[in-house]
Amino acid sequence: MRKLNGGDVFVALRALRAVDLKETVAAFTERAEVAKTEDEKKAANAALFEALIKNVTDEKTEDLVFTFLAGPFEKENAAGVRAMDLDELGECLERLAEENDLKLFFERVKRMIRPRS
């Protein structure tokens, strides 16, 4: 597992644009801003992942999310993440949230999303 880096920004940006998760990210950042305890922060992160899963309803968007996760999970590609054991995937999602400031990351990515003409 590695921390999020600059290369992850554009992968996340493509995924967020394709899935149109601007409102989901906004709701997450609002919840994360008021989180004071570690449990509240974990709940905000869990809500983000839950919202992502609810919004990924087709193979293209599913692949974009798995492609994003492949970077920090240090997998070769989306198929590597897709093939992960559910326990391992859950642990990696938890570590991703613990080791990165997801609120700040998604706030910055959200700012890059411009309305389409």
PDB file of C-alpha atoms in Angstrom:
ATOM      1  CA  MET A   1       0.000   0.000   0.000  1.00  0.00           C
ATOM      2  CA  ARG A   2       1.259   3.458  -0.809  1.00  0.00           C
ATOM      3  CA  LYS A   3      -0.035   6.922  -0.017  1.00  0.00           C
ATOM      4  CA  LEU A   4      -2.021   8.810  -2.626  1.00  0.00           C
ATOM      5  CA  ASN A   5       0.137  10.838  -5.007  1.00  0.00           C
ATOM      6  CA  GLY A   6      -0.165  13.218  -7.945  1.00  0.00           C
ATOM      7  CA  GLY A   7      -0.864  10.454 -10.431  1.00  0.00           C
ATOM      8  CA  ASP A   8      -3.941   9.480  -8.462  1.00  0.00           C
ATOM      9  CA  VAL A   9      -5.506  12.909  -8.897  1.00  0.00           C
ATOM     10  CA  PHE A  10      -6.299  12.496 -12.569  1.00  0.00           C
ATOM     11  CA  VAL A  11      -7.466   8.909 -12.201  1.00  0.00           C
ATOM     12  CA  ALA A  12      -9.834  10.079  -9.446  1.00  0.00           C
ATOM     13  CA  LEU A  13     -10.903  13.034 -11.577  1.00  0.00           C
ATOM     14  CA  ARG A  14     -11.855  10.756 -14.491  1.00  0.00           C
ATOM     15  CA  ALA A  15     -13.770   8.455 -12.167  1.00  0.00           C
ATOM     16  CA  LEU A  16     -15.632  11.291 -10.466  1.00  0.00           C
ATOM     17  CA  ARG A  17     -16.563  12.881 -13.781  1.00  0.00           C
ATOM     18  CA  ALA A  18     -17.767   9.599 -15.251  1.00  0.00           C
ATOM     19  CA  VAL A  19     -19.856   8.726 -12.233  1.00  0.00           C
ATOM     20  CA  ASP A  20     -20.861  12.344 -11.518  1.00  0.00           C
ATOM     21  CA  LEU A  21     -20.110  12.072  -7.830  1.00  0.00           C
ATOM     22  CA  LYS A  22     -19.739  15.782  -7.153  1.00  0.00           C
ATOM     23  CA  GLU A  23     -22.678  15.685  -4.728  1.00  0.00           C
ATOM     24  CA  THR A  24     -21.358  12.535  -3.049  1.00  0.00           C
ATOM     25  CA  VAL A  25     -17.950  14.107  -2.535  1.00  0.00           C
ATOM     26  CA  ALA A  26     -19.558  17.315  -1.257  1.00  0.00           C
ATOM     27  CA  ALA A  27     -21.623  15.341   1.266  1.00  0.00           C
ATOM     28  CA  PHE A  28     -18.517  13.420   2.364  1.00  0.00           C
ATOM     29  CA  THR A  29     -16.433  16.565   2.840  1.00  0.00           C
ATOM     30  CA  GLU A  30     -19.196  18.194   4.888  1.00  0.00           C
ATOM     31  CA  ARG A  31     -19.423  15.115   7.112  1.00  0.00           C
ATOM     32  CA  ALA A  32     -15.639  14.838   7.387  1.00  0.00           C
ATOM     33  CA  GLU A  33     -15.337  18.507   8.364  1.00  0.00           C
ATOM     34  CA  VAL A  34     -17.446  18.015  11.495  1.00  0.00           C
ATOM     35  CA  ALA A  35     -15.831  14.689  12.433  1.00  0.00           C
ATOM     36  CA  LYS A  36     -13.877  15.169  15.630  1.00  0.00           C
ATOM     37  CA  THR A  37     -13.296  11.678  16.974  1.00  0.00           C
ATOM     38  CA  GLU A  38     -11.504   8.862  15.205  1.00  0.00           C
ATOM     39  CA  ASP A  39     -14.792   6.920  15.041  1.00  0.00           C
ATOM     40  CA  GLU A  40     -16.549   9.870  13.365  1.00  0.00           C
ATOM     41  CA  LYS A  41     -13.718  10.133  10.815  1.00  0.00           C
ATOM     42  CA  LYS A  42     -13.969   6.410  10.095  1.00  0.00           C
ATOM     43  CA  ALA A  43     -17.746   6.747   9.698  1.00  0.00           C
ATOM     44  CA  ALA A  44     -17.265   9.566   7.170  1.00  0.00           C
ATOM     45  CA  ASN A  45     -14.782   7.455   5.187  1.00  0.00           C
ATOM     46  CA  ALA A  46     -17.116   4.462   5.287  1.00  0.00           C
ATOM     47  CA  ALA A  47     -19.971   6.653   4.028  1.00  0.00           C
ATOM     48  CA  LEU A  48     -17.803   7.772   1.110  1.00  0.00           C
ATOM     49  CA  PHE A  49     -16.995   4.210   0.061  1.00  0.00           C
ATOM     50  CA  GLU A  50     -20.639   3.202   0.496  1.00  0.00           C
ATOM     51  CA  ALA A  51     -21.750   6.087  -1.747  1.00  0.00           C
ATOM     52  CA  LEU A  52     -19.155   5.129  -4.354  1.00  0.00           C
ATOM     53  CA  ILE A  53     -20.433   1.566  -4.424  1.00  0.00           C
ATOM     54  CA  LYS A  54     -24.058   2.695  -4.742  1.00  0.00           C
ATOM     55  CA  ASN A  55     -23.186   4.951  -7.686  1.00  0.00           C
ATOM     56  CA  VAL A  56     -21.078   2.463  -9.598  1.00  0.00           C
ATOM     57  CA  THR A  57     -23.770   0.692 -11.535  1.00  0.00           C
ATOM     58  CA  ASP A  58     -22.092  -0.270 -14.782  1.00  0.00           C
ATOM     59  CA  GLU A  59     -18.855  -1.948 -15.820  1.00  0.00           C
ATOM     60  CA  LYS A  60     -17.238   1.245 -17.110  1.00  0.00           C
ATOM     61  CA  THR A  61     -17.604   3.160 -13.865  1.00  0.00           C
ATOM     62  CA  GLU A  62     -16.752   0.080 -11.819  1.00  0.00           C
ATOM     63  CA  ASP A  63     -13.542  -0.238 -13.819  1.00  0.00           C
ATOM     64  CA  LEU A  64     -12.714   3.455 -13.221  1.00  0.00           C
ATOM     65  CA  VAL A  65     -13.044   3.038  -9.450  1.00  0.00           C
ATOM     66  CA  PHE A  66     -10.950  -0.149  -9.473  1.00  0.00           C
ATOM     67  CA  THR A  67      -8.370   1.604 -11.663  1.00  0.00           C
ATOM     68  CA  PHE A  68      -8.152   4.429  -9.123  1.00  0.00           C
ATOM     69  CA  LEU A  69      -7.731   1.955  -6.253  1.00  0.00           C
ATOM     70  CA  ALA A  70      -5.070  -0.024  -8.171  1.00  0.00           C
ATOM     71  CA  GLY A  71      -2.615   2.841  -7.679  1.00  0.00           C
ATOM     72  CA  PRO A  72      -2.528   3.096  -3.896  1.00  0.00           C
ATOM     73  CA  PHE A  73      -3.178  -0.631  -3.513  1.00  0.00           C
ATOM     74  CA  GLU A  74      -0.112  -1.220  -5.721  1.00  0.00           C
ATOM     75  CA  LYS A  75      -1.934  -3.557  -8.068  1.00  0.00           C
ATOM     76  CA  GLU A  76      -1.044  -3.782 -11.747  1.00  0.00           C
ATOM     77  CA  ASN A  77      -4.505  -2.764 -12.930  1.00  0.00           C
ATOM     78  CA  ALA A  78      -8.235  -2.744 -12.144  1.00  0.00           C
ATOM     79  CA  ALA A  79      -8.409  -6.524 -12.558  1.00  0.00           C
ATOM     80  CA  GLY A  80      -5.920  -6.895  -9.707  1.00  0.00           C
ATOM     81  CA  VAL A  81      -8.201  -4.965  -7.364  1.00  0.00           C
ATOM     82  CA  ARG A  82     -11.302  -6.743  -8.639  1.00  0.00           C
ATOM     83  CA  ALA A  83      -9.670 -10.104  -7.828  1.00  0.00           C
ATOM     84  CA  MET A  84      -8.809  -9.168  -4.244  1.00  0.00           C
ATOM     85  CA  ASP A  85     -10.288 -11.221  -1.434  1.00  0.00           C
ATOM     86  CA  LEU A  86     -13.075  -9.225   0.245  1.00  0.00           C
ATOM     87  CA  ASP A  87     -11.260  -9.171   3.585  1.00  0.00           C
ATOM     88  CA  GLU A  88      -8.098  -7.850   1.934  1.00  0.00           C
ATOM     89  CA  LEU A  89     -10.090  -5.265  -0.030  1.00  0.00           C
ATOM     90  CA  GLY A  90     -11.817  -4.073   3.134  1.00  0.00           C
ATOM     91  CA  GLU A  91      -8.526  -3.832   5.003  1.00  0.00           C
ATOM     92  CA  CYS A  92      -6.958  -1.882   2.133  1.00  0.00           C
ATOM     93  CA  LEU A  93      -9.904   0.532   2.024  1.00  0.00           C
ATOM     94  CA  GLU A  94      -9.521   1.118   5.762  1.00  0.00           C
ATOM     95  CA  ARG A  95      -5.772   1.683   5.429  1.00  0.00           C
ATOM     96  CA  LEU A  96      -6.303   4.038   2.493  1.00  0.00           C
ATOM     97  CA  ALA A  97      -8.603   6.143   4.659  1.00  0.00           C
ATOM     98  CA  GLU A  98      -6.309   5.999   7.685  1.00  0.00           C
ATOM     99  CA  GLU A  99      -3.096   6.847   5.834  1.00  0.00           C
ATOM    100  CA  ASN A 100      -4.450   9.639   3.630  1.00  0.00           C
ATOM    101  CA  ASP A 101      -6.437  12.788   4.188  1.00  0.00           C
ATOM    102  CA  LEU A 102      -9.282  11.741   1.888  1.00  0.00           C
ATOM    103  CA  LYS A 103     -11.262  14.861   2.714  1.00  0.00           C
ATOM    104  CA  LEU A 104      -8.474  17.118   1.478  1.00  0.00           C
ATOM    105  CA  PHE A 105      -7.727  14.884  -1.521  1.00  0.00           C
ATOM    106  CA  PHE A 106     -11.327  14.820  -2.760  1.00  0.00           C
ATOM    107  CA  GLU A 107     -11.851  18.519  -2.018  1.00  0.00           C
ATOM    108  CA  ARG A 108      -8.933  19.296  -4.320  1.00  0.00           C
ATOM    109  CA  VAL A 109     -10.110  16.904  -7.002  1.00  0.00           C
ATOM    110  CA  LYS A 110     -13.645  18.298  -6.720  1.00  0.00           C
ATOM    111  CA  ARG A 111     -12.317  21.811  -7.402  1.00  0.00           C
ATOM    112  CA  MET A 112     -10.861  20.560 -10.683  1.00  0.00           C
ATOM    113  CA  ILE A 113     -14.247  19.381 -11.973  1.00  0.00           C
ATOM    114  CA  ARG A 114     -15.705  21.987 -14.229  1.00  0.00           C
ATOM    115  CA  PRO A 115     -19.272  21.962 -15.562  1.00  0.00           C
ATOM    116  CA  ARG A 116     -19.444  20.507 -19.047  1.00  0.00           C
ATOM    117  CA  SER A 117     -20.454  22.873 -21.815  1.00  0.00           C
TER     118      SER A 117
END
